[in-house]
């Protein structure tokens, strides 16, 4: 989660002293529906409203951003948990593909020949051009065209090979119970305070925990208020 664009944007805001939160839905292929995004936003409203109120008062958490993760079934969340960053990353492997097979990389390099020449000149033996990314199941494939020279300088020829980088989702085994991914798997909204370097500092945990408790308590009070007023009216 550390490498997500949502966190990158929140960190950029934090660098300039702007209070920031990052909200992400634990999207799963063939499971997540369009309506889940609305449910995820609805689930985060207590935190968003609390943050806006505190920002207006000048009492919002300082020196950190809040990375909020919503489980894949946001309409059935169990609650909120203050968490730590898991440090999880997908497994990566490289697979060779047929050189005769047209690829997005080949198309890209064909339309940008001058760029291809510049890339080829960057090294004596090889250079690579990043190409298209495709997602299939739980695998994210990135095709890369490698352009290299073979043989002696006098008989130089261009040899092209295509490789595909596959990012495979690992099983989340051995994760601590207080990590964000574990909380998401268990159906909780994870709230992870991070400093500008993307780290969780001990001195941030306590005030973040107090803030989260206050935000959740305030929301419960708001929900209970109409019921209390109705009970008084009935009496």
mmCIF file of N, CA and C in Angstrom, residues 114-178:
data_model
loop_
_atom_site.group_PDB
_atom_site.id
_atom_site.type_symbol
_atom_site.label_atom_id
_atom_site.label_comp_id
_atom_site.label_asym_id
_atom_site.label_seq_id
_atom_site.Cartn_x
_atom_site.Cartn_y
_atom_site.Cartn_z
ATOM 1 N N UNK A 114 12.871 7.434 -33.059
ATOM 2 C CA UNK A 114 13.972 8.246 -32.541
ATOM 3 C C UNK A 114 14.226 7.957 -31.079
ATOM 4 N N UNK A 115 13.142 7.743 -30.339
ATOM 5 C CA UNK A 115 13.285 7.402 -28.929
ATOM 6 C C UNK A 115 13.943 6.042 -28.784
ATOM 7 N N UNK A 116 13.583 5.107 -29.689
ATOM 8 C CA UNK A 116 14.194 3.779 -29.637
ATOM 9 C C UNK A 116 15.688 3.855 -29.870
ATOM 10 N N UNK A 117 16.107 4.705 -30.797
ATOM 11 C CA UNK A 117 17.538 4.866 -31.068
ATOM 12 C C UNK A 117 18.250 5.432 -29.848
ATOM 13 N N UNK A 118 17.650 6.414 -29.215
ATOM 14 C CA UNK A 118 18.254 7.008 -28.019
ATOM 15 C C UNK A 118 18.397 5.981 -26.910
ATOM 16 N N UNK A 119 17.364 5.154 -26.736
ATOM 17 C CA UNK A 119 17.426 4.131 -25.697
ATOM 18 C C UNK A 119 18.509 3.105 -25.999
ATOM 19 N N UNK A 120 18.651 2.744 -27.271
ATOM 20 C CA UNK A 120 19.651 1.759 -27.656
ATOM 21 C C UNK A 120 21.059 2.265 -27.397
ATOM 22 N N UNK A 121 21.237 3.572 -27.425
ATOM 23 C CA UNK A 121 22.552 4.155 -27.233
ATOM 24 C C UNK A 121 22.916 4.320 -25.769
ATOM 25 N N UNK A 122 21.970 4.085 -24.880
ATOM 26 C CA UNK A 122 22.233 4.287 -23.457
ATOM 27 C C UNK A 122 23.215 3.269 -22.906
ATOM 28 N N UNK A 123 23.319 2.092 -23.502
ATOM 29 C CA UNK A 123 24.252 1.069 -23.017
ATOM 30 C C UNK A 123 24.937 0.398 -24.182
ATOM 31 N N UNK A 124 26.062 -0.252 -23.916
ATOM 32 C CA UNK A 124 26.782 -0.935 -24.979
ATOM 33 C C UNK A 124 26.069 -2.216 -25.392
ATOM 34 N N UNK A 125 25.515 -2.892 -24.440
ATOM 35 C CA UNK A 125 24.946 -4.203 -24.728
ATOM 36 C C UNK A 125 23.426 -4.268 -24.701
ATOM 37 N N UNK A 126 22.791 -3.443 -23.870
ATOM 38 C CA UNK A 126 21.335 -3.578 -23.779
ATOM 39 C C UNK A 126 20.701 -2.330 -23.225
ATOM 40 N N UNK A 127 19.434 -2.182 -23.555
ATOM 41 C CA UNK A 127 18.605 -1.147 -22.965
ATOM 42 C C UNK A 127 17.171 -1.623 -23.054
ATOM 43 N N UNK A 128 16.334 -1.105 -22.222
ATOM 44 C CA UNK A 128 14.951 -1.594 -22.205
ATOM 45 C C UNK A 128 13.985 -0.441 -22.322
ATOM 46 N N UNK A 129 12.866 -0.710 -22.931
ATOM 47 C CA UNK A 129 11.796 0.284 -23.044
ATOM 48 C C UNK A 129 10.562 -0.259 -22.353
ATOM 49 N N UNK A 130 10.096 0.462 -21.358
ATOM 50 C CA UNK A 130 8.891 0.007 -20.651
ATOM 51 C C UNK A 130 7.699 0.085 -21.582
ATOM 52 N N UNK A 131 6.789 -0.860 -21.446
ATOM 53 C CA UNK A 131 5.640 -0.905 -22.342
ATOM 54 C C UNK A 131 4.332 -1.080 -21.610
ATOM 55 N N UNK A 132 3.363 -1.698 -22.291
ATOM 56 C CA UNK A 132 1.997 -1.716 -21.763
ATOM 57 C C UNK A 132 1.854 -2.655 -20.589
ATOM 58 N N UNK A 133 0.897 -2.341 -19.771
ATOM 59 C CA UNK A 133 0.574 -3.191 -18.621
ATOM 60 C C UNK A 133 -0.805 -3.788 -18.831
ATOM 61 N N UNK A 134 -0.915 -5.037 -18.528
ATOM 62 C CA UNK A 134 -2.225 -5.658 -18.635
ATOM 63 C C UNK A 134 -2.502 -6.434 -17.366
ATOM 64 N N UNK A 135 -3.740 -6.535 -17.024
ATOM 65 C CA UNK A 135 -4.151 -7.222 -15.811
ATOM 66 C C UNK A 135 -4.968 -8.446 -16.197
ATOM 67 N N UNK A 136 -4.594 -9.589 -15.668
ATOM 68 C CA UNK A 136 -5.319 -10.828 -15.944
ATOM 69 C C UNK A 136 -5.455 -11.602 -14.656
ATOM 70 N N UNK A 137 -6.674 -11.736 -14.174
ATOM 71 C CA UNK A 137 -6.886 -12.416 -12.900
ATOM 72 C C UNK A 137 -6.191 -11.659 -11.800
ATOM 73 N N UNK A 138 -5.397 -12.369 -11.002
ATOM 74 C CA UNK A 138 -4.641 -11.743 -9.939
ATOM 75 C C UNK A 138 -3.233 -11.408 -10.405
ATOM 76 N N UNK A 139 -2.974 -11.564 -11.717
ATOM 77 C CA UNK A 139 -1.647 -11.292 -12.246
ATOM 78 C C UNK A 139 -1.664 -9.985 -13.028
ATOM 79 N N UNK A 140 -0.674 -9.172 -12.792
ATOM 80 C CA UNK A 140 -0.517 -7.940 -13.537
ATOM 81 C C UNK A 140 0.717 -8.102 -14.411
ATOM 82 N N UNK A 141 0.537 -8.067 -15.735
ATOM 83 C CA UNK A 141 1.641 -8.331 -16.637
ATOM 84 C C UNK A 141 2.118 -7.047 -17.286
ATOM 85 N N UNK A 142 3.429 -6.869 -17.330
ATOM 86 C CA UNK A 142 4.039 -5.725 -17.986
ATOM 87 C C UNK A 142 4.995 -6.254 -19.031
ATOM 88 N N UNK A 143 4.761 -5.921 -20.300
ATOM 89 C CA UNK A 143 5.627 -6.398 -21.361
ATOM 90 C C UNK A 143 6.768 -5.414 -21.579
ATOM 91 N N UNK A 144 7.981 -5.946 -21.695
ATOM 92 C CA UNK A 144 9.159 -5.116 -21.891
ATOM 93 C C UNK A 144 9.941 -5.643 -23.075
ATOM 94 N N UNK A 145 10.310 -4.770 -23.971
ATOM 95 C CA UNK A 145 11.108 -5.162 -25.123
ATOM 96 C C UNK A 145 12.560 -4.837 -24.837
ATOM 97 N N UNK A 146 13.422 -5.847 -24.905
ATOM 98 C CA UNK A 146 14.845 -5.658 -24.655
ATOM 99 C C UNK A 146 15.563 -5.592 -25.989
ATOM 100 N N UNK A 147 16.319 -4.532 -26.195
ATOM 101 C CA UNK A 147 17.065 -4.344 -27.439
ATOM 102 C C UNK A 147 18.540 -4.416 -27.119
ATOM 103 N N UNK A 148 19.267 -5.347 -27.765
ATOM 104 C CA UNK A 148 20.680 -5.534 -27.440
ATOM 105 C C UNK A 148 21.468 -5.785 -28.716
ATOM 106 N N UNK A 149 22.776 -5.660 -28.640
ATOM 107 C CA UNK A 149 23.653 -5.946 -29.763
ATOM 108 C C UNK A 149 24.363 -7.260 -29.521
ATOM 109 N N UNK A 150 24.617 -8.002 -30.572
ATOM 110 C CA UNK A 150 25.285 -9.292 -30.455
ATOM 111 C C UNK A 150 26.440 -9.348 -31.444
ATOM 112 N N UNK A 151 27.451 -10.142 -31.095
ATOM 113 C CA UNK A 151 28.583 -10.314 -31.985
ATOM 114 C C UNK A 151 29.612 -9.210 -31.861
ATOM 115 N N UNK A 152 30.562 -9.199 -32.760
ATOM 116 C CA UNK A 152 31.626 -8.208 -32.726
ATOM 117 C C UNK A 152 31.111 -6.858 -33.206
ATOM 118 N N UNK A 153 31.913 -5.841 -32.922
ATOM 119 C CA UNK A 153 31.532 -4.485 -33.291
ATOM 120 C C UNK A 153 31.334 -4.358 -34.790
ATOM 121 N N UNK A 154 32.184 -5.079 -35.578
ATOM 122 C CA UNK A 154 32.121 -4.949 -37.026
ATOM 123 C C UNK A 154 30.873 -5.624 -37.600
ATOM 124 N N UNK A 155 30.354 -6.624 -36.908
ATOM 125 C CA UNK A 155 29.195 -7.362 -37.422
ATOM 126 C C UNK A 155 28.009 -7.205 -36.479
ATOM 127 N N UNK A 156 27.799 -6.005 -36.025
ATOM 128 C CA UNK A 156 26.732 -5.755 -35.058
ATOM 129 C C UNK A 156 25.364 -5.997 -35.683
ATOM 130 N N UNK A 157 24.495 -6.640 -34.922
ATOM 131 C CA UNK A 157 23.116 -6.819 -35.330
ATOM 132 C C UNK A 157 22.224 -6.647 -34.107
ATOM 133 N N UNK A 158 21.024 -6.269 -34.368
ATOM 134 C CA UNK A 158 20.075 -6.028 -33.287
ATOM 135 C C UNK A 158 19.284 -7.299 -33.008
ATOM 136 N N UNK A 159 19.289 -7.710 -31.753
ATOM 137 C CA UNK A 159 18.529 -8.886 -31.328
ATOM 138 C C UNK A 159 17.429 -8.415 -30.388
ATOM 139 N N UNK A 160 16.197 -8.756 -30.717
ATOM 140 C CA UNK A 160 15.072 -8.324 -29.897
ATOM 141 C C UNK A 160 14.476 -9.513 -29.157
ATOM 142 N N UNK A 161 14.256 -9.326 -27.874
ATOM 143 C CA UNK A 161 13.613 -10.349 -27.060
ATOM 144 C C UNK A 161 12.507 -9.699 -26.236
ATOM 145 N N UNK A 162 11.423 -10.402 -26.096
ATOM 146 C CA UNK A 162 10.290 -9.884 -25.335
ATOM 147 C C UNK A 162 10.145 -10.644 -24.027
ATOM 148 N N UNK A 163 9.940 -9.888 -22.954
ATOM 149 C CA UNK A 163 9.726 -10.489 -21.643
ATOM 150 C C UNK A 163 8.462 -9.893 -21.028
ATOM 151 N N UNK A 164 7.821 -10.673 -20.190
ATOM 152 C CA UNK A 164 6.633 -10.205 -19.496
ATOM 153 C C UNK A 164 6.849 -10.326 -17.995
ATOM 154 N N UNK A 165 6.670 -9.196 -17.301
ATOM 155 C CA UNK A 165 6.786 -9.207 -15.838
ATOM 156 C C UNK A 165 5.421 -9.517 -15.252
ATOM 157 N N UNK A 166 5.356 -10.544 -14.420
ATOM 158 C CA UNK A 166 4.095 -10.930 -13.802
ATOM 159 C C UNK A 166 4.146 -10.657 -12.313
ATOM 160 N N UNK A 167 3.148 -9.937 -11.819
ATOM 161 C CA UNK A 167 3.040 -9.622 -10.400
ATOM 162 C C UNK A 167 1.911 -10.466 -9.825
ATOM 163 N N UNK A 168 2.273 -11.398 -8.969
ATOM 164 C CA UNK A 168 1.313 -12.362 -8.443
ATOM 165 C C UNK A 168 0.982 -12.023 -6.999
ATOM 166 N N UNK A 169 -0.306 -11.957 -6.693
ATOM 167 C CA UNK A 169 -0.741 -11.690 -5.327
ATOM 168 C C UNK A 169 -0.363 -12.855 -4.422
ATOM 169 N N UNK A 170 0.377 -12.574 -3.367
ATOM 170 C CA UNK A 170 0.770 -13.611 -2.427
ATOM 171 C C UNK A 170 -0.309 -13.835 -1.379
ATOM 172 N N UNK A 171 -0.253 -14.994 -0.771
ATOM 173 C CA UNK A 171 -1.123 -15.248 0.367
ATOM 174 C C UNK A 171 -0.605 -14.447 1.554
ATOM 175 N N UNK A 172 -1.501 -13.775 2.251
ATOM 176 C CA UNK A 172 -1.098 -12.926 3.368
ATOM 177 C C UNK A 172 -0.929 -13.761 4.635
ATOM 178 N N UNK A 173 0.137 -14.534 4.672
ATOM 179 C CA UNK A 173 0.386 -15.390 5.820
ATOM 180 C C UNK A 173 1.442 -14.757 6.718
ATOM 181 N N UNK A 174 1.297 -14.970 8.002
ATOM 182 C CA UNK A 174 2.286 -14.469 8.944
ATOM 183 C C UNK A 174 2.181 -12.991 9.233
ATOM 184 N N UNK A 175 1.082 -12.350 8.820
ATOM 185 C CA UNK A 175 0.912 -10.926 9.087
ATOM 186 C C UNK A 175 0.463 -10.720 10.528
ATOM 187 N N UNK A 176 0.999 -9.688 11.163
ATOM 188 C CA UNK A 176 0.569 -9.361 12.522
ATOM 189 C C UNK A 176 -0.880 -8.891 12.497
ATOM 190 N N UNK A 177 -1.558 -9.090 13.606
ATOM 191 C CA UNK A 177 -2.968 -8.723 13.689
ATOM 192 C C UNK A 177 -3.187 -7.216 13.626
ATOM 193 N N UNK A 178 -2.139 -6.427 13.929
ATOM 194 C CA UNK A 178 -2.312 -4.976 13.935
ATOM 195 C C UNK A 178 -1.910 -4.325 12.614
#
